[in-house]
Amino acid sequence: MAILVIEDDPKTGDYLKKGLRESGYAVDLARNGTDGLHMALENDYDLVVLDVMLPGLDGWQVMSALRARHDLPVLFLTARDHVDDRIRGLQLGADDYLVKPFSFTELVLRIRTLLRRGVQRETEVYQIADLQLDHVRHKVTRQGINIALTNKEFMLLHLLIKRRGEALSRSVIASQVWDMNFDSDTNVVDVAIKRLRAKLDAPFEQKLIHTVRSVGYMFSEQA
């Protein structure tokens, strides 16, 4: 797998190039946006890691120009940590957004996930019955009422909604939300579902999270 890193900070760029090569990837490094865009368009890469604050063309300009001509996975890696920056990056067509300072292990995991699933644009807003989930703004409402969720609860709901109508086993949920192998002696999934139901279903007449006997759980408008 070939990765293009577009990063102007010498220390960070060299660190990423060395670390990703040691992780088994072929890596090229561009130190400004103009060179980075040219390399991304002229060569065959599987993924681009892109900074925002770059000399020449900035990351937003690179992203816009790249997406107009190419549909390969792009991960923003930047110190721009405001929610509006994340929204802008995803709206321009980025597949993921990681804020500096970052964990290199997390970066590699995110890269592996993007490469494994390929280009798959995330729907920004899901509307099911009277529930709305805004993936970019990390916001959930039901009947217009804001529902405060923890990060794991949001990830759990997001998974259930993306695969609505499908019975998901506890092992699938555990691997997707907690990145862990499910142990039958562990009730982490059941506890999380119970808490999510208390916030999402209990106050409302229509129930959306259903138990599928001997399998797991399903998100559905139908009982």
Tab-separated table of C-alpha atoms in Angstrom:
chain	number	residue	atom	x	y	z
A	1	MET	CA	0.000	0.000	0.000
A	2	ALA	CA	1.333	3.432	-0.974
A	3	ILE	CA	0.691	6.503	1.179
A	4	LEU	CA	1.379	10.153	0.410
A	5	VAL	CA	2.053	12.369	3.426
A	6	ILE	CA	1.632	16.126	2.836
A	7	GLU	CA	3.191	17.813	5.873
A	8	ASP	CA	5.345	20.944	6.054
A	9	ASP	CA	6.729	20.521	9.564
A	10	PRO	CA	10.113	18.783	9.039
A	11	LYS	CA	10.085	16.862	12.314
A	12	THR	CA	6.505	15.644	11.946
A	13	GLY	CA	6.944	14.785	8.279
A	14	ASP	CA	10.087	12.745	8.879
A	15	TYR	CA	8.468	11.027	11.875
A	16	LEU	CA	5.414	10.033	9.826
A	17	LYS	CA	7.489	8.835	6.885
A	18	LYS	CA	9.743	6.694	9.080
A	19	GLY	CA	6.930	5.321	11.254
A	20	LEU	CA	4.606	4.431	8.384
A	21	ARG	CA	7.429	2.750	6.480
A	22	GLU	CA	8.228	0.680	9.559
A	23	SER	CA	4.516	-0.230	9.664
A	24	GLY	CA	4.821	-1.740	6.200
A	25	TYR	CA	3.697	1.062	3.877
A	26	ALA	CA	5.455	2.657	0.927
A	27	VAL	CA	5.548	6.366	1.800
A	28	ASP	CA	6.255	9.550	-0.146
A	29	LEU	CA	6.510	12.933	1.569
A	30	ALA	CA	5.567	16.350	0.177
A	31	ARG	CA	6.454	19.419	2.248
A	32	ASN	CA	4.018	21.896	0.687
A	33	GLY	CA	0.533	21.842	-0.746
A	34	THR	CA	1.494	22.558	-4.331
A	35	ASP	CA	3.929	19.651	-4.573
A	36	GLY	CA	1.553	17.442	-2.625
A	37	LEU	CA	-1.348	18.000	-4.990
A	38	HIS	CA	0.870	17.389	-8.012
A	39	MET	CA	2.174	14.132	-6.544
A	40	ALA	CA	-1.312	12.968	-5.562
A	41	LEU	CA	-2.633	13.534	-9.083
A	42	GLU	CA	0.347	12.151	-10.970
A	43	ASN	CA	1.026	9.010	-8.920
A	44	ASP	CA	-0.998	6.014	-7.793
A	45	TYR	CA	-1.513	6.236	-4.026
A	46	ASP	CA	-3.875	4.242	-1.845
A	47	LEU	CA	-4.287	7.012	0.764
A	48	VAL	CA	-3.244	10.604	1.498
A	49	VAL	CA	-2.410	11.992	4.956
A	50	LEU	CA	-2.959	15.743	4.671
A	51	ASP	CA	-2.135	18.722	6.907
A	52	VAL	CA	-4.233	21.902	6.715
A	53	MET	CA	-1.728	24.676	7.355
A	54	LEU	CA	0.637	24.275	4.411
A	55	PRO	CA	2.750	26.670	2.329
A	56	GLY	CA	1.637	27.159	-1.239
A	57	LEU	CA	-1.804	25.590	-1.406
A	58	ASP	CA	-3.328	24.958	2.025
A	59	GLY	CA	-4.971	21.669	2.953
A	60	TRP	CA	-8.489	22.909	2.146
A	61	GLN	CA	-7.388	23.868	-1.388
A	62	VAL	CA	-5.549	20.591	-1.876
A	63	MET	CA	-8.602	18.647	-0.691
A	64	SER	CA	-10.976	20.509	-3.017
A	65	ALA	CA	-8.731	20.137	-6.063
A	66	LEU	CA	-7.982	16.495	-5.298
A	67	ARG	CA	-11.596	15.511	-4.757
A	68	ALA	CA	-12.602	17.172	-8.025
A	69	ARG	CA	-10.350	14.756	-9.936
A	70	HIS	CA	-9.664	11.782	-7.706
A	71	ASP	CA	-11.589	9.603	-5.242
A	72	LEU	CA	-8.944	8.091	-2.996
A	73	PRO	CA	-9.137	8.074	0.833
A	74	VAL	CA	-7.861	11.224	2.555
A	75	LEU	CA	-7.143	11.613	6.266
A	76	PHE	CA	-6.649	15.129	7.619
A	77	LEU	CA	-3.928	15.277	10.282
A	78	THR	CA	-3.834	18.793	11.678
A	79	ALA	CA	-3.594	21.019	14.732
A	80	ARG	CA	-6.854	22.703	13.669
A	81	ASP	CA	-9.079	21.241	16.377
A	82	HIS	CA	-12.174	23.462	16.193
A	83	VAL	CA	-15.409	21.640	15.351
A	84	ASP	CA	-15.925	23.977	12.362
A	85	ASP	CA	-12.594	22.807	10.937
A	86	ARG	CA	-13.623	19.168	11.271
A	87	ILE	CA	-16.961	19.932	9.609
A	88	ARG	CA	-15.248	21.790	6.773
A	89	GLY	CA	-12.766	18.984	6.180
A	90	LEU	CA	-15.448	16.304	6.031
A	91	GLN	CA	-17.699	18.433	3.848
A	92	LEU	CA	-14.843	18.902	1.386
A	93	GLY	CA	-14.693	15.122	1.067
A	94	ALA	CA	-12.138	13.925	3.614
A	95	ASP	CA	-12.689	10.423	4.964
A	96	ASP	CA	-11.297	11.038	8.453
A	97	TYR	CA	-9.932	13.846	10.631
A	98	LEU	CA	-7.314	13.411	13.369
A	99	VAL	CA	-6.099	16.270	15.563
A	100	LYS	CA	-2.483	16.895	16.611
A	101	PRO	CA	-0.932	15.985	18.962
A	102	PHE	CA	-1.886	12.449	18.021
A	103	SER	CA	-1.203	8.854	18.952
A	104	PHE	CA	0.765	7.140	16.190
A	105	THR	CA	-0.962	3.856	17.054
A	106	GLU	CA	-4.355	5.499	16.554
A	107	LEU	CA	-3.205	6.983	13.254
A	108	VAL	CA	-2.140	3.572	11.958
A	109	LEU	CA	-5.431	2.017	13.086
A	110	ARG	CA	-7.392	4.705	11.284
A	111	ILE	CA	-5.309	4.258	8.153
A	112	ARG	CA	-5.871	0.503	8.234
A	113	THR	CA	-9.616	1.055	8.620
A	114	LEU	CA	-9.758	3.433	5.668
A	115	LEU	CA	-7.701	1.132	3.465
A	116	ARG	CA	-9.781	-1.877	4.463
A	117	ARG	CA	-13.146	-0.306	3.712
A	118	GLY	CA	-12.015	1.727	0.672
A	119	VAL	CA	-13.775	4.898	-0.419
A	120	GLN	CA	-17.040	5.046	1.439
A	121	ARG	CA	-18.382	8.519	2.103
A	122	GLU	CA	-20.125	8.930	5.406
A	123	THR	CA	-23.690	10.222	5.402
A	124	GLU	CA	-23.657	13.450	7.392
A	125	VAL	CA	-27.197	13.293	8.796
A	126	TYR	CA	-29.364	10.225	9.399
A	127	GLN	CA	-33.125	10.678	9.838
A	128	ILE	CA	-35.055	7.659	11.105
A	129	ALA	CA	-38.595	8.144	12.362
A	130	ASP	CA	-38.415	11.137	14.730
A	131	LEU	CA	-34.706	10.637	15.478
A	132	GLN	CA	-31.906	12.563	13.814
A	133	LEU	CA	-28.196	11.782	14.119
A	134	ASP	CA	-25.719	14.357	12.818
A	135	HIS	CA	-22.473	12.445	12.369
A	136	VAL	CA	-20.269	15.469	11.711
A	137	ARG	CA	-21.576	17.630	14.558
A	138	HIS	CA	-21.812	14.633	16.904
A	139	LYS	CA	-25.405	15.535	17.746
A	140	VAL	CA	-28.526	13.421	18.351
A	141	THR	CA	-32.091	14.713	18.650
A	142	ARG	CA	-35.469	13.066	18.948
A	143	GLN	CA	-38.644	15.039	18.325
A	144	GLY	CA	-36.348	18.047	18.270
A	145	ILE	CA	-35.090	17.327	21.797
A	146	ASN	CA	-31.304	17.163	22.173
A	147	ILE	CA	-30.076	13.851	23.618
A	148	ALA	CA	-26.694	13.974	25.328
A	149	LEU	CA	-24.639	10.831	24.682
A	150	THR	CA	-21.176	9.764	25.724
A	151	ASN	CA	-18.676	9.072	22.961
A	152	LYS	CA	-19.192	5.297	23.177
A	153	GLU	CA	-22.976	5.677	23.269
A	154	PHE	CA	-22.790	7.815	20.140
A	155	MET	CA	-20.558	5.251	18.413
A	156	LEU	CA	-22.957	2.472	19.414
A	157	LEU	CA	-25.989	4.352	18.111
A	158	HIS	CA	-24.136	5.275	14.931
A	159	LEU	CA	-23.325	1.606	14.291
A	160	LEU	CA	-26.910	0.490	14.943
A	161	ILE	CA	-28.288	3.174	12.621
A	162	LYS	CA	-25.814	2.498	9.815
A	163	ARG	CA	-26.847	-1.153	9.898
A	164	ARG	CA	-30.499	-0.600	10.781
A	165	GLY	CA	-32.788	-3.519	10.081
A	166	GLU	CA	-29.901	-5.926	10.673
A	167	ALA	CA	-29.585	-8.041	13.810
A	168	LEU	CA	-26.105	-7.356	15.203
A	169	SER	CA	-24.489	-9.851	17.532
A	170	ARG	CA	-22.797	-8.745	20.740
A	171	SER	CA	-19.442	-9.805	19.291
A	172	VAL	CA	-19.897	-7.574	16.234
A	173	ILE	CA	-20.927	-4.620	18.394
A	174	ALA	CA	-18.005	-5.133	20.786
A	175	SER	CA	-15.479	-5.327	17.966
A	176	GLN	CA	-16.830	-2.250	16.162
A	177	VAL	CA	-17.435	0.043	19.152
A	178	TRP	CA	-14.868	-1.113	21.715
A	179	ASP	CA	-12.329	-2.719	19.343
A	180	MET	CA	-12.346	-5.813	21.520
A	181	ASN	CA	-13.118	-9.509	21.194
A	182	PHE	CA	-16.402	-10.247	22.938
A	183	ASP	CA	-16.179	-12.402	26.030
A	184	SER	CA	-19.450	-14.114	26.965
A	185	ASP	CA	-18.705	-13.277	30.594
A	186	THR	CA	-18.561	-9.559	29.755
A	187	ASN	CA	-21.797	-7.572	29.788
A	188	VAL	CA	-20.345	-4.323	28.428
A	189	VAL	CA	-22.616	-4.414	25.369
A	190	ASP	CA	-25.785	-5.119	27.344
A	191	VAL	CA	-24.991	-2.363	29.847
A	192	ALA	CA	-24.339	0.144	27.054
A	193	ILE	CA	-27.560	-0.811	25.274
A	194	LYS	CA	-29.507	-0.392	28.512
A	195	ARG	CA	-28.083	3.107	29.042
A	196	LEU	CA	-28.723	4.065	25.426
A	197	ARG	CA	-32.318	2.864	25.639
A	198	ALA	CA	-32.865	4.892	28.810
A	199	LYS	CA	-31.907	8.050	26.932
A	200	LEU	CA	-33.208	7.256	23.479
A	201	ASP	CA	-36.292	5.075	23.886
A	202	ALA	CA	-37.661	5.326	27.426
A	203	PRO	CA	-38.972	8.919	27.164
A	204	PHE	CA	-40.737	8.216	23.855
A	205	GLU	CA	-43.647	6.032	22.783
A	206	GLN	CA	-42.007	4.508	19.701
A	207	LYS	CA	-39.114	2.184	20.529
A	208	LEU	CA	-36.240	1.992	18.064
A	209	ILE	CA	-33.739	-0.389	19.700
A	210	HIS	CA	-34.954	-3.983	19.782
A	211	THR	CA	-33.599	-7.183	21.285
A	212	VAL	CA	-33.262	-10.099	18.880
A	213	ARG	CA	-33.438	-13.242	20.950
A	214	SER	CA	-30.307	-15.425	20.852
A	215	VAL	CA	-28.615	-12.955	18.482
A	216	GLY	CA	-28.176	-9.424	19.803
A	217	TYR	CA	-29.768	-6.075	18.946
A	218	MET	CA	-31.385	-4.285	16.032
A	219	PHE	CA	-32.282	-0.674	15.252
A	220	SER	CA	-35.626	-0.479	13.484
A	221	GLU	CA	-38.774	1.619	13.259
A	222	GLN	CA	-40.748	-1.617	13.364
A	223	ALA	CA	-41.305	-3.515	16.604
